[in-house]
């Protein structure tokens, strides 16, 4: 599920032309859908209808698509997947400026345990003991009236995270039951709060980049599950290079992951 802004048509197309175009990875079916809200500009709304007809991969939630409403986007996403994807073992929430790598994810899941046997999985780059922003001038301002504890529960960075079906059901139910304060906490924090309420713990995976950009390196990108801040043009370029090159050896992947981390 790619959370996308209505105006980011180029980002969506780059995703369809790269990782989102994958329909089968090592024999398992994958599907990429985009979720948007309602744009304030009606002309943009018409373009979305055309895009949805042509592509059949857009979901639109009933809320105004603004930065402060991103949490509502995740809420609709959870509800939609809960309702319409009962056959999906996992859902990945991915931002539209992320180069995601379904095959690296499946490789990781397969290596860590039998993907069909485990229960709750909430996987990504885990942020630990983050304090709410109490600066009224910040766009992330969260007054104590809206959220009183001095730290958030640990949560996965919203750039990309993965939920197993059972974790998704629990978190989605907790989200529906939670009282929505205004302003809402950031999207990823909100999911973390609902996960805590549902008794689901986040698991950290260093192959998710989280917030910072990662300089391009072929072997590093082959192994990473998600890389943030990739412009549409770069996504096409990197993906073409990744597809054209042979698989990196275990040793060169170790070496380049180390290098990417340092950079
Ligand atoms: C969020 O969406 C709701 C429902 O469309 C809308 O009433 C509200 O103004 C939006 N909030 C912001 C801050 O954009
Ligand atoms: C999982 O690993 C096994 C061997 O350990 C392999 O046979 C199988 O193809 C892998 N499945 C995926 C989806 O990577």
XYZ file of C-alpha atoms and ligand atoms in Angstrom:
291
model
C 0.000 0.000 0.000
C 1.653 3.175 -1.197
C 0.474 6.299 0.563
C 0.574 8.963 -2.112
C -0.403 12.605 -2.501
C -2.897 13.325 -5.304
C -0.417 15.535 -7.183
C 2.365 12.922 -7.181
C 1.361 11.251 -10.432
C 4.989 10.964 -11.591
C 6.019 9.227 -8.376
C 3.188 6.714 -8.777
C 4.133 6.040 -12.381
C 7.785 5.508 -11.438
C 6.668 2.967 -8.842
C 4.428 1.157 -11.358
C 7.356 1.050 -13.796
C 9.719 -0.347 -11.164
C 9.101 -2.301 -7.971
C 5.315 -1.794 -8.014
C 5.151 -3.628 -11.326
C 6.258 -6.872 -9.707
C 3.391 -9.346 -9.544
C 5.281 -12.424 -8.475
C 8.418 -12.705 -6.368
C 9.962 -16.133 -5.839
C 6.621 -17.749 -6.576
C 4.627 -15.521 -4.214
C 2.051 -13.025 -5.416
C 2.549 -9.355 -4.624
C 0.270 -6.446 -5.469
C 0.843 -2.707 -5.250
C -1.997 -0.248 -4.685
C -1.972 3.502 -4.035
C -4.008 5.317 -1.447
C -4.851 9.003 -1.734
C -7.291 11.395 -0.103
C -9.493 14.039 -1.687
C -7.488 16.873 -3.277
C -8.573 20.428 -2.517
C -8.245 21.265 -6.224
C -11.212 19.817 -8.189
C -9.147 19.733 -11.417
C -6.718 17.384 -9.709
C -9.673 15.306 -8.541
C -10.718 14.809 -12.182
C -7.204 13.730 -13.147
C -7.287 11.160 -10.345
C -10.531 9.712 -11.711
C -8.927 9.315 -15.129
C -5.832 7.733 -13.604
C -7.959 5.363 -11.528
C -9.916 4.255 -14.603
C -6.788 3.672 -16.634
C -4.773 1.959 -13.946
C -7.239 0.393 -11.566
C -4.806 0.704 -8.673
C -5.994 3.822 -6.815
C -7.913 3.862 -3.556
C -9.374 7.130 -2.362
C -10.236 7.789 1.265
C -12.958 10.199 2.375
C -10.778 12.960 3.824
C -9.020 16.060 2.605
C -5.503 15.106 1.486
C -3.270 17.383 3.572
C -0.105 16.837 5.540
C -1.866 16.960 8.886
C -4.389 14.394 7.642
C -1.792 11.703 6.870
C -2.903 9.798 9.949
C -6.404 9.552 8.457
C -4.816 8.080 5.326
C -3.235 5.306 7.384
C -6.508 4.720 9.184
C -8.355 4.241 5.893
C -5.534 2.074 4.614
C -5.744 -0.259 7.619
C -9.516 -0.479 7.364
C -9.403 -1.100 3.628
C -6.817 -3.872 3.837
C -8.604 -5.466 6.763
C -11.789 -5.583 4.752
C -10.659 -6.297 1.202
C -7.408 -8.255 1.496
C -8.236 -11.247 3.712
C -5.900 -13.379 1.572
C -2.823 -11.198 2.118
C -0.286 -12.581 4.586
C 1.533 -9.266 4.847
C 0.911 -5.627 4.108
C 3.717 -3.146 3.546
C 2.935 0.541 3.971
C 5.317 2.482 1.771
C 5.623 6.208 1.011
C 5.657 7.264 -2.639
C 9.272 8.487 -2.452
C 10.578 5.108 -1.319
C 12.365 2.541 -3.431
C 10.935 -0.653 -2.003
C 12.315 -4.101 -2.655
C 9.707 -6.878 -2.316
C 12.244 -9.593 -3.047
C 14.626 -8.377 -0.305
C 11.685 -8.291 2.114
C 10.569 -11.818 1.253
C 14.149 -12.995 1.514
C 14.414 -11.444 4.983
C 11.080 -12.889 6.136
C 11.958 -16.310 4.808
C 15.319 -16.259 6.514
C 14.053 -15.056 9.878
C 11.282 -17.653 10.271
C 8.601 -19.501 8.405
C 6.553 -16.608 6.998
C 3.282 -18.490 7.321
C 3.724 -19.592 10.878
C 4.472 -16.503 12.858
C 1.819 -14.350 14.429
C 2.155 -10.642 14.965
C 4.803 -8.879 12.945
C 5.266 -5.085 12.912
C 8.562 -4.643 11.139
C 10.629 -1.653 10.075
C 13.141 0.862 11.332
C 12.179 1.251 14.974
C 12.346 4.678 16.596
C 12.968 4.372 20.313
C 11.729 6.667 23.082
C 10.910 9.638 20.858
C 9.484 12.636 22.723
C 6.447 14.511 21.367
C 7.197 17.877 19.796
C 5.989 20.613 22.182
C 7.084 23.555 20.045
C 3.915 25.421 18.952
C 5.685 26.732 15.832
C 6.547 23.286 14.502
C 4.410 21.449 11.975
C 4.774 18.398 14.227
C 3.502 20.264 17.323
C 1.586 17.982 19.648
C 0.207 19.730 22.751
C 0.052 17.801 26.006
C -3.742 18.063 25.766
C -3.676 15.839 22.672
C -1.016 13.440 23.969
C 0.148 13.718 27.552
C 2.950 11.116 28.083
C 6.498 12.444 27.716
C 7.574 9.767 25.215
C 5.837 7.813 22.467
C 5.737 4.018 22.498
C 8.488 2.675 20.198
C 7.238 2.722 16.597
C 8.385 1.888 13.071
C 9.348 4.763 10.784
C 6.403 5.590 8.525
C 8.524 5.682 5.369
C 8.046 1.907 5.119
C 6.835 -0.754 7.535
C 5.364 -4.222 7.297
C 2.447 -5.757 9.175
C 1.449 -9.389 9.220
C -2.240 -10.070 8.818
C -2.788 -10.726 12.519
C -0.905 -7.575 13.559
C -2.870 -5.575 11.005
C -6.190 -6.826 12.395
C -5.237 -5.983 15.973
C -3.782 -2.570 15.174
C -6.676 -1.660 12.930
C -9.209 -2.586 15.626
C -7.262 -0.607 18.230
C -7.184 2.359 15.822
C -10.945 2.231 15.325
C -11.475 2.083 19.070
C -9.091 4.953 19.906
C -10.406 8.428 20.563
C -9.028 10.681 17.845
C -7.631 13.846 19.404
C -6.762 16.956 17.441
C -4.135 17.465 16.295
C -3.529 13.805 15.544
C -0.079 12.409 16.288
C 2.045 11.752 13.186
C 0.962 8.729 11.137
C 3.751 6.399 12.217
C 3.475 7.406 15.869
C -0.271 6.796 15.723
C 0.268 3.275 14.377
C 2.822 2.744 17.166
C 0.324 3.903 19.804
C -2.356 1.571 18.410
C 0.174 -1.290 18.254
C 1.036 -0.709 21.917
C -2.658 -0.689 22.808
C -3.102 -3.937 20.879
C -0.088 -5.568 22.533
C 1.920 -5.745 19.295
C 5.653 -4.996 19.605
C 7.689 -3.406 16.805
C 10.634 -5.406 15.421
C 13.655 -3.613 14.095
C 15.169 -4.454 10.718
C 18.283 -2.511 9.646
C 17.422 -3.148 5.987
C 14.765 -0.416 6.204
C 16.434 2.985 5.697
C 13.907 4.990 7.722
C 14.109 8.756 7.214
C 17.560 9.532 5.764
C 18.476 9.056 2.107
C 21.018 6.338 1.260
C 23.565 7.063 -1.506
C 23.209 4.679 -4.433
C 25.275 1.531 -4.306
C 24.269 -1.479 -6.366
C 24.956 -4.190 -3.784
C 23.591 -2.116 -0.954
C 20.331 -1.404 -2.799
C 20.038 -5.068 -3.749
C 19.919 -5.983 -0.069
C 17.931 -3.043 1.367
C 14.188 -3.540 1.812
C 13.388 0.189 1.632
C 15.307 3.304 0.691
C 13.772 6.714 1.361
C 13.921 9.996 -0.606
C 14.291 8.583 -4.088
C 13.055 10.934 -6.843
C 10.991 9.327 -9.656
C 13.791 9.694 -12.212
C 16.351 8.112 -9.889
C 13.950 5.307 -9.067
C 13.778 4.366 -12.755
C 17.566 4.623 -13.126
C 18.439 2.638 -10.018
C 15.877 -0.055 -10.752
C 17.127 -0.520 -14.312
C 20.673 -0.858 -12.992
C 19.595 -3.342 -10.300
C 17.727 -5.496 -12.819
C 20.602 -5.446 -15.299
C 23.297 -6.473 -12.852
C 24.057 -9.935 -11.504
C 23.286 -10.714 -7.858
C 25.967 -9.431 -5.497
C 27.869 -11.954 -3.449
C 27.230 -12.248 0.278
C 30.615 -10.619 0.915
C 30.064 -7.610 -1.346
C 26.608 -7.095 0.195
C 28.111 -7.075 3.705
C 30.814 -4.666 2.594
C 28.498 -2.273 0.783
C 25.873 -2.266 3.559
C 28.629 -1.169 5.911
C 29.701 1.532 3.500
C 26.132 2.794 2.977
C 25.693 3.011 6.731
C 28.880 5.045 7.138
C 27.880 7.419 4.345
C -8.857 16.471 7.310
O -9.927 15.891 6.613
C -11.185 16.296 7.091
C -12.224 15.475 6.359
O -12.143 15.687 4.971
C -11.355 17.788 6.879
O -12.596 18.196 7.393
C -10.242 18.518 7.610
O -10.282 19.887 7.322
C -8.885 17.978 7.204
N -7.908 18.549 8.099
C -6.876 19.236 7.662
C -6.003 19.826 8.717
O -6.619 19.398 6.491
C 12.687 -19.785 1.410
O 13.848 -20.531 1.700
C 13.854 -21.845 1.177
C 15.148 -22.512 1.562
O 15.612 -22.112 2.802
C 13.736 -21.777 -0.331
O 13.658 -23.082 -0.854
C 12.497 -21.001 -0.734
O 12.450 -20.840 -2.123
C 12.517 -19.636 -0.078
N 11.279 -18.942 -0.383
C 11.250 -17.650 -0.711
C 9.899 -17.079 -0.910
O 12.262 -16.974 -0.836
